[in-house]
Short mmCIF file of C-alpha atoms in Angstrom, two decimals:
data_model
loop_
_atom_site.label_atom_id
_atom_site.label_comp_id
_atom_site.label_asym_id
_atom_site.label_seq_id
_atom_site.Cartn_x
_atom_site.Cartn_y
_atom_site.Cartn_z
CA UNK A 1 20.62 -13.88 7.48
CA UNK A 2 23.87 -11.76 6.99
CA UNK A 3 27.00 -13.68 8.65
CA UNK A 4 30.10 -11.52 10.21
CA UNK A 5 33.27 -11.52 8.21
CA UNK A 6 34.91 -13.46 11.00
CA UNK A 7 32.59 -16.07 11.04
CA UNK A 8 34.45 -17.31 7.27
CA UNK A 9 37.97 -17.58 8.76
CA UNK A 10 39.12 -20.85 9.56
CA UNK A 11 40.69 -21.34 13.11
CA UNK A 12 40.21 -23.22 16.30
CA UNK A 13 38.25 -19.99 17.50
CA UNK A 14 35.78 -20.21 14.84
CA UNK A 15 32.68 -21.81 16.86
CA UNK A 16 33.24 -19.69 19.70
CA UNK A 17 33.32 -16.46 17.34
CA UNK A 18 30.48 -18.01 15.67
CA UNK A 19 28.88 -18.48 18.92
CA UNK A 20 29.06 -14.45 19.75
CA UNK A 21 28.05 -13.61 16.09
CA UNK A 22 24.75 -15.42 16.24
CA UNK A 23 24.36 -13.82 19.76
CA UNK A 24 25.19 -10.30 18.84
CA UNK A 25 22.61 -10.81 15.87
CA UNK A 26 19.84 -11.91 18.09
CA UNK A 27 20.26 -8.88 20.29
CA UNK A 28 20.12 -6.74 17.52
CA UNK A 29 17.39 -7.69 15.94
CA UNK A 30 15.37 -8.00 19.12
CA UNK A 31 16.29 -4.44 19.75
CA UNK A 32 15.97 -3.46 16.15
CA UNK A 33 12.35 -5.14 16.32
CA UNK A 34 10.96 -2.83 19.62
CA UNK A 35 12.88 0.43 18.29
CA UNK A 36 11.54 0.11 14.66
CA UNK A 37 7.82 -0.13 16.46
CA UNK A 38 8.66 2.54 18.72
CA UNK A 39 10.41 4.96 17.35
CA UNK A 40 10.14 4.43 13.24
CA UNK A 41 12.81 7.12 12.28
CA UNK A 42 15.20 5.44 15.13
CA UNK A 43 19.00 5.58 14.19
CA UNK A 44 21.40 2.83 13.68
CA UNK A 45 23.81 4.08 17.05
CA UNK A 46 20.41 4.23 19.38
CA UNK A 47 19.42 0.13 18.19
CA UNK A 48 23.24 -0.37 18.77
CA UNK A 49 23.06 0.92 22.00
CA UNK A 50 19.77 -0.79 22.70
CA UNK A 51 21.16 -4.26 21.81
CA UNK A 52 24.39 -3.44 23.61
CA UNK A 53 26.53 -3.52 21.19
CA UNK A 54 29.40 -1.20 19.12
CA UNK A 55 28.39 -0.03 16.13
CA UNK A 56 31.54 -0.97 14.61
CA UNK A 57 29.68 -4.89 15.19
CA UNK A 58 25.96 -3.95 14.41
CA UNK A 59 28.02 -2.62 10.62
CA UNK A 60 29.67 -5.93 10.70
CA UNK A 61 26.31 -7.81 10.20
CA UNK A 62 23.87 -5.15 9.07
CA UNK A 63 25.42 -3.01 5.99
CA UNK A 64 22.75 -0.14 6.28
CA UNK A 65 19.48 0.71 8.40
CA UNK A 66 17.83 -0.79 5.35
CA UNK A 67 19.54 -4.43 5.26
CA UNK A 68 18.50 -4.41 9.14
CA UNK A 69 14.94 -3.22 8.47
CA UNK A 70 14.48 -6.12 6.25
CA UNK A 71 16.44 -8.49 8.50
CA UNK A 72 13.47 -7.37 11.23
CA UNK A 73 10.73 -7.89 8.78
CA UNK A 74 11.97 -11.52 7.27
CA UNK A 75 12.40 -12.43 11.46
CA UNK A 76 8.81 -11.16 12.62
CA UNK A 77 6.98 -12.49 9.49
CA UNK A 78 8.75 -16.27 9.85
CA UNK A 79 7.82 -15.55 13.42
CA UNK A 80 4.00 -14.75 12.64
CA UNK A 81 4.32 -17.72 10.29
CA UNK A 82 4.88 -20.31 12.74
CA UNK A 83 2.24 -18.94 15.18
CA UNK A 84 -0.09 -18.86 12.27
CA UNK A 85 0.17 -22.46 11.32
CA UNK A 86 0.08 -23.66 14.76
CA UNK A 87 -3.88 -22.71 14.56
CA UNK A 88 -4.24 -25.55 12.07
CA UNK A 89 -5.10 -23.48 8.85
CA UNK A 90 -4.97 -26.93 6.99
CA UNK A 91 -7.90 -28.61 9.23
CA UNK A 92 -11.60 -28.51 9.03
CA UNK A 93 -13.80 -27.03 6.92
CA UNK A 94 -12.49 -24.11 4.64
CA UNK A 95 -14.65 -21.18 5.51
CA UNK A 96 -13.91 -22.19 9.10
CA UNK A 97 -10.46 -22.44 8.44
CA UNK A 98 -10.44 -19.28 7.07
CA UNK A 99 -12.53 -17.78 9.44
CA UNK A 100 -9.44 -18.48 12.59
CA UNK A 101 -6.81 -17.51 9.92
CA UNK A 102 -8.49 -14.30 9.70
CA UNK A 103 -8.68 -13.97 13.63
CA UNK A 104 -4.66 -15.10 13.56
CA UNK A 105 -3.39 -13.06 10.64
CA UNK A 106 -5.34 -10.34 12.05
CA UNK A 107 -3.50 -10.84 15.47
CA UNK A 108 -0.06 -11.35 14.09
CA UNK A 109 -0.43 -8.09 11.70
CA UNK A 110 -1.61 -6.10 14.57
CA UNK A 111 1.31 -6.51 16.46
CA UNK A 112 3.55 -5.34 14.19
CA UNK A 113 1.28 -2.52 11.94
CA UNK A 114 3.87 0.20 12.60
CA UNK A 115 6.33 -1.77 11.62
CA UNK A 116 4.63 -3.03 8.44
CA UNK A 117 3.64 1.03 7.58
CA UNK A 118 7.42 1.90 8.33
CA UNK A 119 8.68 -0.89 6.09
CA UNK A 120 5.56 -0.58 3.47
CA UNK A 121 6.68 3.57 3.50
CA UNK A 122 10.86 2.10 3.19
CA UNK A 123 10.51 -0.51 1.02
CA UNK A 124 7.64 0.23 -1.02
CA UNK A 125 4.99 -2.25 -1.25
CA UNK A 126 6.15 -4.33 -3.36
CA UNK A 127 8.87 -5.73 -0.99
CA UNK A 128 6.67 -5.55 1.49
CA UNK A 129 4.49 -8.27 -0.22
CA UNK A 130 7.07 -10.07 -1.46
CA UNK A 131 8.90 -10.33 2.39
CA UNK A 132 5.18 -11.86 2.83
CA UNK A 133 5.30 -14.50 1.11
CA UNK A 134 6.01 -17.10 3.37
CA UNK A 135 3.48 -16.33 5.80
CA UNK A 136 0.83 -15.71 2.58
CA UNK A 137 1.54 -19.48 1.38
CA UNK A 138 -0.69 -20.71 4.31
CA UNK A 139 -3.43 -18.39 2.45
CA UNK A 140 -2.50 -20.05 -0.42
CA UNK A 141 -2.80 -23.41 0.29
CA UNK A 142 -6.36 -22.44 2.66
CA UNK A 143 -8.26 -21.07 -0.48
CA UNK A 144 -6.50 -24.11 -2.90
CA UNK A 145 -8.02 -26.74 -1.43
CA UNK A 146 -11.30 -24.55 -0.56
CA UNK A 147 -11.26 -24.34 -4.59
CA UNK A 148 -11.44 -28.10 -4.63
CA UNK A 149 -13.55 -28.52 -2.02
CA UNK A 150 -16.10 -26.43 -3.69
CA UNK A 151 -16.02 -24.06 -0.91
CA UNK A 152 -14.15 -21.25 -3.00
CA UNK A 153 -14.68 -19.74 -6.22
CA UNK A 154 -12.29 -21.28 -8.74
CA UNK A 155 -13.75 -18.69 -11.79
CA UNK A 156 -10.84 -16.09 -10.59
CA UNK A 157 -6.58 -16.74 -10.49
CA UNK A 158 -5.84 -18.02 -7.19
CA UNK A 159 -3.33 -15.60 -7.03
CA UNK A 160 -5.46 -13.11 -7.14
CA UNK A 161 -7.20 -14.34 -4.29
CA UNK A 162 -4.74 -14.47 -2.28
CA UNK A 163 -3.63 -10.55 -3.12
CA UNK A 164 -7.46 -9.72 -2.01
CA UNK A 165 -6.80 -11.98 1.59
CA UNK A 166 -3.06 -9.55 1.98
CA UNK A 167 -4.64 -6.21 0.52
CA UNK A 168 -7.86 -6.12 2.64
CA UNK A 169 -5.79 -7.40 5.95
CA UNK A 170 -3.27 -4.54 5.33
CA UNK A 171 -6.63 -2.05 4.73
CA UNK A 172 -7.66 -3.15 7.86
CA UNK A 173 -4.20 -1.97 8.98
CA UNK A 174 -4.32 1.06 7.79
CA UNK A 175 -7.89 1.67 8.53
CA UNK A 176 -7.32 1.09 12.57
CA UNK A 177 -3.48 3.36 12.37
CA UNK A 178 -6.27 5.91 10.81
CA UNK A 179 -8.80 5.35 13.25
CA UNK A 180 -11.56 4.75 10.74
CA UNK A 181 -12.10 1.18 12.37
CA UNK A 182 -12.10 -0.36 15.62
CA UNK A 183 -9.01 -3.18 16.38
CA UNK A 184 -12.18 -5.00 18.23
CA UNK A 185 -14.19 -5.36 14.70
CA UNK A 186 -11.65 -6.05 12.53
CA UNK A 187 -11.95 -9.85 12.29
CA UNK A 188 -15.60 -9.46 11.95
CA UNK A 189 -15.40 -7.20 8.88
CA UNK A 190 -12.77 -8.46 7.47
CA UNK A 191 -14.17 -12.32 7.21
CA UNK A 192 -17.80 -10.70 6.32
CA UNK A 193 -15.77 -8.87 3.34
CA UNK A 194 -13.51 -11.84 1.97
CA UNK A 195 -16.14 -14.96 2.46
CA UNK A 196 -18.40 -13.63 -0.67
CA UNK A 197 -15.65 -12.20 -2.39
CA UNK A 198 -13.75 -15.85 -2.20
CA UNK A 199 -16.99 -17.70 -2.79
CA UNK A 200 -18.90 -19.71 -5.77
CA UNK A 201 -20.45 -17.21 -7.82
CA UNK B 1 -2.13 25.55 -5.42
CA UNK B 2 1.03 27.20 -4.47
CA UNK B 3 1.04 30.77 -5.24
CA UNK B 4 4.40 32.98 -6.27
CA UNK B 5 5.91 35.47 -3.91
CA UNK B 6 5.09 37.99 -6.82
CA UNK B 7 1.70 37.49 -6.82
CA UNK B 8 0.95 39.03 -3.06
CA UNK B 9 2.73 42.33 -4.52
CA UNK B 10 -0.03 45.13 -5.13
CA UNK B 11 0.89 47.16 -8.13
CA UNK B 12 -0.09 47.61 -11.98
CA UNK B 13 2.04 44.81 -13.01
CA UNK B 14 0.34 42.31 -10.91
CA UNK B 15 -2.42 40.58 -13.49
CA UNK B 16 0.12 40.53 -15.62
CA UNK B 17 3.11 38.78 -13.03
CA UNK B 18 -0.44 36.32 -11.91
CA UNK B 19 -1.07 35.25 -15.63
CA UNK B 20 2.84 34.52 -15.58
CA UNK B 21 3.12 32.46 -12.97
CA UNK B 22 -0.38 30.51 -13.72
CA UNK B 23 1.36 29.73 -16.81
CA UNK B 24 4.80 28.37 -15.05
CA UNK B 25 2.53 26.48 -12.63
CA UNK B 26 0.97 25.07 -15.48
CA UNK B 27 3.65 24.33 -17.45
CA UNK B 28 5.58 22.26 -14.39
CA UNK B 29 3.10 20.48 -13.43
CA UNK B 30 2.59 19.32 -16.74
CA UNK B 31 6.43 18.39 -17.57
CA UNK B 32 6.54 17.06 -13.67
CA UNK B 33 3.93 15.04 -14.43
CA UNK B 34 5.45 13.05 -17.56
CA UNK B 35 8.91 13.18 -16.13
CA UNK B 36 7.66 11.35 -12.68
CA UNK B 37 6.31 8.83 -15.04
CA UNK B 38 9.32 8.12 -17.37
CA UNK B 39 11.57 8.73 -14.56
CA UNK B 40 10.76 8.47 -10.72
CA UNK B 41 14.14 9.76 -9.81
CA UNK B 42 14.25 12.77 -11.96
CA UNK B 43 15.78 15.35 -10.46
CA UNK B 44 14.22 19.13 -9.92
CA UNK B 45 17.01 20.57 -12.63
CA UNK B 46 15.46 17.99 -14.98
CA UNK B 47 11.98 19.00 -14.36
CA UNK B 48 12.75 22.92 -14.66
CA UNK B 49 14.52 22.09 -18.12
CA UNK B 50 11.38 19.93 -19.07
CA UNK B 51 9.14 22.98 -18.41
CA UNK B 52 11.55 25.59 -19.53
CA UNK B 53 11.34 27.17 -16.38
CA UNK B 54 14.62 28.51 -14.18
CA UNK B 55 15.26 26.74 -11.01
CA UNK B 56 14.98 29.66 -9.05
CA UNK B 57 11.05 29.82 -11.02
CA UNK B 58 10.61 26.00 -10.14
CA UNK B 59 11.55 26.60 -7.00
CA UNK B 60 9.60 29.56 -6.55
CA UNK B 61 6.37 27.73 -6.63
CA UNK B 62 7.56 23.84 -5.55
CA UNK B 63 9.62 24.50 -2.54
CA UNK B 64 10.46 20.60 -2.88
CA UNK B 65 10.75 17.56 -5.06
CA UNK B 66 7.98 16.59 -2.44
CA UNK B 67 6.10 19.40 -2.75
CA UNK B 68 6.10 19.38 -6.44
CA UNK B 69 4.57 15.10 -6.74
CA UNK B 70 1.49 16.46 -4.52
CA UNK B 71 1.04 18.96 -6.19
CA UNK B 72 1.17 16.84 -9.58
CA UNK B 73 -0.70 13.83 -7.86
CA UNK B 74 -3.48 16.08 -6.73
CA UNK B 75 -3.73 17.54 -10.32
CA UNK B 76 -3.67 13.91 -11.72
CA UNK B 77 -6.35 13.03 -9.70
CA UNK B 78 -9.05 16.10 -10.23
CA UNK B 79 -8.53 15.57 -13.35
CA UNK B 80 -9.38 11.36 -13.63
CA UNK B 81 -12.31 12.52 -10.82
CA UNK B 82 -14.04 14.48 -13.84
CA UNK B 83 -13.60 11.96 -16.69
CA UNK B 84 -15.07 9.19 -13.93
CA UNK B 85 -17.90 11.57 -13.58
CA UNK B 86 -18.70 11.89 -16.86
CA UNK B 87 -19.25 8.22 -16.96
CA UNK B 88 -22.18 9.35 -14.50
CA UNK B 89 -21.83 6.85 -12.10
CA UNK B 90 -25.13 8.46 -10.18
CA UNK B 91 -27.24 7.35 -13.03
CA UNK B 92 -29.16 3.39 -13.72
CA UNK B 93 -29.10 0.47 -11.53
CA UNK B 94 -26.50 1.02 -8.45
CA UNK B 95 -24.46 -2.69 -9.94
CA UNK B 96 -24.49 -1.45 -13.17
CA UNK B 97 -23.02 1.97 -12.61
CA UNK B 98 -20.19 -0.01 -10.25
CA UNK B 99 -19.40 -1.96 -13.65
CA UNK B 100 -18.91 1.08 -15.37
CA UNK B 101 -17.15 3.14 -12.35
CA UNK B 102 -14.63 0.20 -11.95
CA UNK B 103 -14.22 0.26 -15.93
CA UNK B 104 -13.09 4.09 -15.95
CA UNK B 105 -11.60 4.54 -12.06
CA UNK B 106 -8.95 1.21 -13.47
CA UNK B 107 -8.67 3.04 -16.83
CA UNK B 108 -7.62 6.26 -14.87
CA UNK B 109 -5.43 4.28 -12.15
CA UNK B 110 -3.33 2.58 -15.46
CA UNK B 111 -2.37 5.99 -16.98
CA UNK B 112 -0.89 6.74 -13.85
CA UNK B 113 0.43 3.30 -12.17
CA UNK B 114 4.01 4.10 -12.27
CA UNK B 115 3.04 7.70 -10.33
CA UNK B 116 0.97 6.00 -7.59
CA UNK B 117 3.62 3.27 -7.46
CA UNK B 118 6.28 6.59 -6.58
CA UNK B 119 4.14 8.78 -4.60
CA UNK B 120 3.10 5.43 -2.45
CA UNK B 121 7.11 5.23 -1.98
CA UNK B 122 7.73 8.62 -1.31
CA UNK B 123 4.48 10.26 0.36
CA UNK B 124 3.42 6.99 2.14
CA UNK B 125 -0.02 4.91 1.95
CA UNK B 126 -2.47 7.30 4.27
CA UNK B 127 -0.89 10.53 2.23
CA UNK B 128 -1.80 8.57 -1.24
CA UNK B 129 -5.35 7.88 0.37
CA UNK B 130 -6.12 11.05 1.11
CA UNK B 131 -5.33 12.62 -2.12
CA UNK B 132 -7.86 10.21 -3.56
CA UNK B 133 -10.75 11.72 -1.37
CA UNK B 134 -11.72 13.40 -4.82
CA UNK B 135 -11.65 10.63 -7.25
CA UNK B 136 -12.98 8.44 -3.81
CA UNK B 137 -16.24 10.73 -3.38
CA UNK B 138 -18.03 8.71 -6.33
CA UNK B 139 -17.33 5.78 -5.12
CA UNK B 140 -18.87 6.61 -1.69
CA UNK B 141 -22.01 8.38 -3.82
CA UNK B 142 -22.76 5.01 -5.55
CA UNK B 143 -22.64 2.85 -2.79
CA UNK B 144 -24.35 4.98 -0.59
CA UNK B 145 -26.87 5.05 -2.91
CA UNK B 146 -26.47 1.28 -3.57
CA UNK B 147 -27.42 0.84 0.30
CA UNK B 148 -30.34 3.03 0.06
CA UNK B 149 -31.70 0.95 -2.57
CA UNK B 150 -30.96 -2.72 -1.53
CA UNK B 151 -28.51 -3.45 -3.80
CA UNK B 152 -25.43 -2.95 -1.26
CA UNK B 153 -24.96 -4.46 1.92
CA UNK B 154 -25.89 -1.99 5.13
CA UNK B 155 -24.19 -4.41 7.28
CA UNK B 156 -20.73 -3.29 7.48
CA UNK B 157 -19.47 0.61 7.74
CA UNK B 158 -19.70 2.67 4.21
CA UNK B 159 -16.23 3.57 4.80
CA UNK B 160 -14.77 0.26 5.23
CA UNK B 161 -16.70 -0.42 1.88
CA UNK B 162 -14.60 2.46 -0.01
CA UNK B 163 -11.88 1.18 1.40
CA UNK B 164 -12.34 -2.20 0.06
CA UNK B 165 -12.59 -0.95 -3.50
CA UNK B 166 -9.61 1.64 -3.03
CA UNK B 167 -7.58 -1.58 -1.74
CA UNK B 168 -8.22 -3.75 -4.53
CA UNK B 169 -8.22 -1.39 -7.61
CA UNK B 170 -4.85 -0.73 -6.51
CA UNK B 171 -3.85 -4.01 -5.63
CA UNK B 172 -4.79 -4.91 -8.97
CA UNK B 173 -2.29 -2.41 -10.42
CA UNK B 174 0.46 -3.44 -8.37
CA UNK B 175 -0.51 -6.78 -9.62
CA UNK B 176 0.09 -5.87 -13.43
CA UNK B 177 3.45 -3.91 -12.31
CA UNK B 178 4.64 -7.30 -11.03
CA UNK B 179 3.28 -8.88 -14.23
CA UNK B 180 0.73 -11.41 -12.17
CA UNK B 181 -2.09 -10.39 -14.03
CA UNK B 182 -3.32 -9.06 -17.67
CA UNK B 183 -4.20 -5.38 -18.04
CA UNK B 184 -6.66 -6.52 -20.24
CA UNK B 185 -8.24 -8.94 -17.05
CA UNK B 186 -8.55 -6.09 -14.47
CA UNK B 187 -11.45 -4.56 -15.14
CA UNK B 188 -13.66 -8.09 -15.25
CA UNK B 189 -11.45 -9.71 -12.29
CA UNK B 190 -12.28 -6.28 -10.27
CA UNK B 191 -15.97 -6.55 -10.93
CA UNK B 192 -15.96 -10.16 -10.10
CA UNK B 193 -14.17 -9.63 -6.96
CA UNK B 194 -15.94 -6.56 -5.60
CA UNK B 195 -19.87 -7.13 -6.73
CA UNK B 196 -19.80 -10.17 -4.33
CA UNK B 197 -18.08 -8.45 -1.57
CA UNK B 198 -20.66 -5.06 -1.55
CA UNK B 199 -24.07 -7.05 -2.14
CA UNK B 200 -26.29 -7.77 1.04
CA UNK B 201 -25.49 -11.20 2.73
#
C-alpha cells in the first residue's frame, strides 16, 4: 500500500495526518474500484473527483493511473480472498470442496470481470496472474490435499493444475463479456470441465 | 490486406505499381514479424529500415504500429493454420488426431510466444481470440467430429470446448515464459490435461 510523504515526518501531528492519509486512500480506491468497472478508460482527475479529493493528494499516494490500477486489483482480490475462504475450501470432501470454490471463485470473478479484462489488457497477463496469487493459494492448497487424498491426479505439476483452475475461470470470463456463455451456466461447465481434467487418470 | 493508395489508380503503370507494393507488403510483414519478436517495442522507423522500405512506404500500407501487429499476427497465424493442416487432423481415431493437433498447434504457438505474449498486451484477449478463428477452425472440426463419434463429450457447448483448448495451450506458453514448466513437457502435460476434460463423463 503506497504511504503519503507526510505520513514519514515525525511530529505531534503525525497520527492525525496519518489518520487522513489512510482515509483519503480508502476513498480513492473505493472510487477508483466503481470507475475502473464503469468507465475502463476513466481519468485520474474524474476518480479524484469521485473520491473527493485534489489531485495534488490522489498524486501524493498513487504515482500514475497504473500504480492505482494495481492498488484496486491487490484490494479487490485480498477482498475476494477473504470471502472465498469463508466458504470453507479446506473442509469436506475435495471434489465437493472444489465444487463451492468453483461456485465462489466464479462469484467473486464475476463481479469484477471488467476490471480483470481492463487490468489483464494494462498489465498484461502475467501481472494479472501474479496479483492472483493470493486468492489462487486456496486452489492450491484444495487440489494438494485432493492429491493426497486420492481424489486428484498427482501424475501432472500441481502448479499446473492450478494454472488450468485460473485459465478456465478467466475463459469463462471472457466467454460471458463475449456472450458465448450464459453467467447462469458457468459454475456448471466450469466444474464439469476441471473435475476430469484434475482427476486420477 | 491493406492495399496502397496507388493501387486504386487506373492507368498502364498499374500491374506494375500492384506487383510493387505486394512486394513492400511482403517484405514488412516479414521484417515486422522478426522485429516484434526480438523486440516488442520496436519502433515503426526500425521496422521500415528492417524491410528497406521508406516510412512514408511503411506507412502507406500500416497506417499504425497497431495496424501493422494484426496485420503480422493474422499472417502468422494462416500460415501455422496450414502446417496444422497438413498434420491432417480430420484423418484416424478423433483422440489420436487431438495428440497430434496439440503436438503441432504447441509447436506453432512456441515459434511465436513472445508475439502472442505482445499482441495479448497491446490488442487485448478477445482481439487475440479472434485472430485465431483460422488456426481455431481445426480444432472445432476434430471435436465436432469427436462428438459425432463418441469419443467427445456432447454434454457441454462445442464452443466452450474450443475454448478450453485455446485457454490452456496458451496458458501453457505463458507458463514456459515464466519458466514454470519445460518446453519439452507441454505437449504431453497438454494431452494429459485436455483428453480427460473432452471425453464423455
Amino acid at each position: 500500500m503506497p504511504v503519503s510523504a507526510t505520513d514519514t515526518r515525525r511530529g505531534a501531528g503525525e497520527p492525525r495526518r496519518r489518520a487522513d492519509a489512510e482515509r483519503n486512500i480508502a476513498a480513492i480506491i473505493d472510487a477508483a474500484t466503481t470507475c475502473f468497472i464503469e468507465r475502463p478508460q476513466v481519468s485520474m482527475a474524474d476518480v479524484a473527483k469521485a473520491a473527493g479529493v485534489g489531485r495534488v493528494t490522489l498524486y501524493a499516494h498513487f504515482s500514475s493511473r497504473e500504480a492505482l490500477l494495481e492498488a484496486v486489483l491487490e484490494h479487490v482480490i485480498v477482498h475476494s480472498a477473504g470471502i472465498i475462504e469463508a466458504e470453507a475450501p479446506d473442509q469436506g470432501a475435495a471434489d465437493e470442496a472444489l465444487r463451492r470454490l468453483v461456485k465462489s471463485s466464479w462469484r467473486e470473478l464475476d463481479r469484477h470481470r471488467r476490471l480483470f479484462e481492463l487490468a489483464q489488457r494494462e498489465l498484461g497477463p502475467q501481472r494479472l496472474r501474479a496479483y492472483h496469487d493470493k486468492a489462487l493459494a486456496h486452489v492450491e492448497r484444495l487440489i494438494g490435499r485432493g492429491r493426497k487424498e486420492g481424489a486428484f491426479r498427482t501424475d501432472l505439476p500441481l502448479h499446473w493444475l492450478v494454472t488450468t483452475f485460473y485459465s478456465l475461470l478467466h475463459s469463462a470470463g471472457e466467454e460471458v463479456n463475449a456472450r458465448r456463455l450464459r453467467k447462469s451456466d458457468v459454475a456448471e461447465v466450469l466444474t464439469a470441465t476441471l473435475l476430469p481434467a484434475l482427476s486420477p487418470p
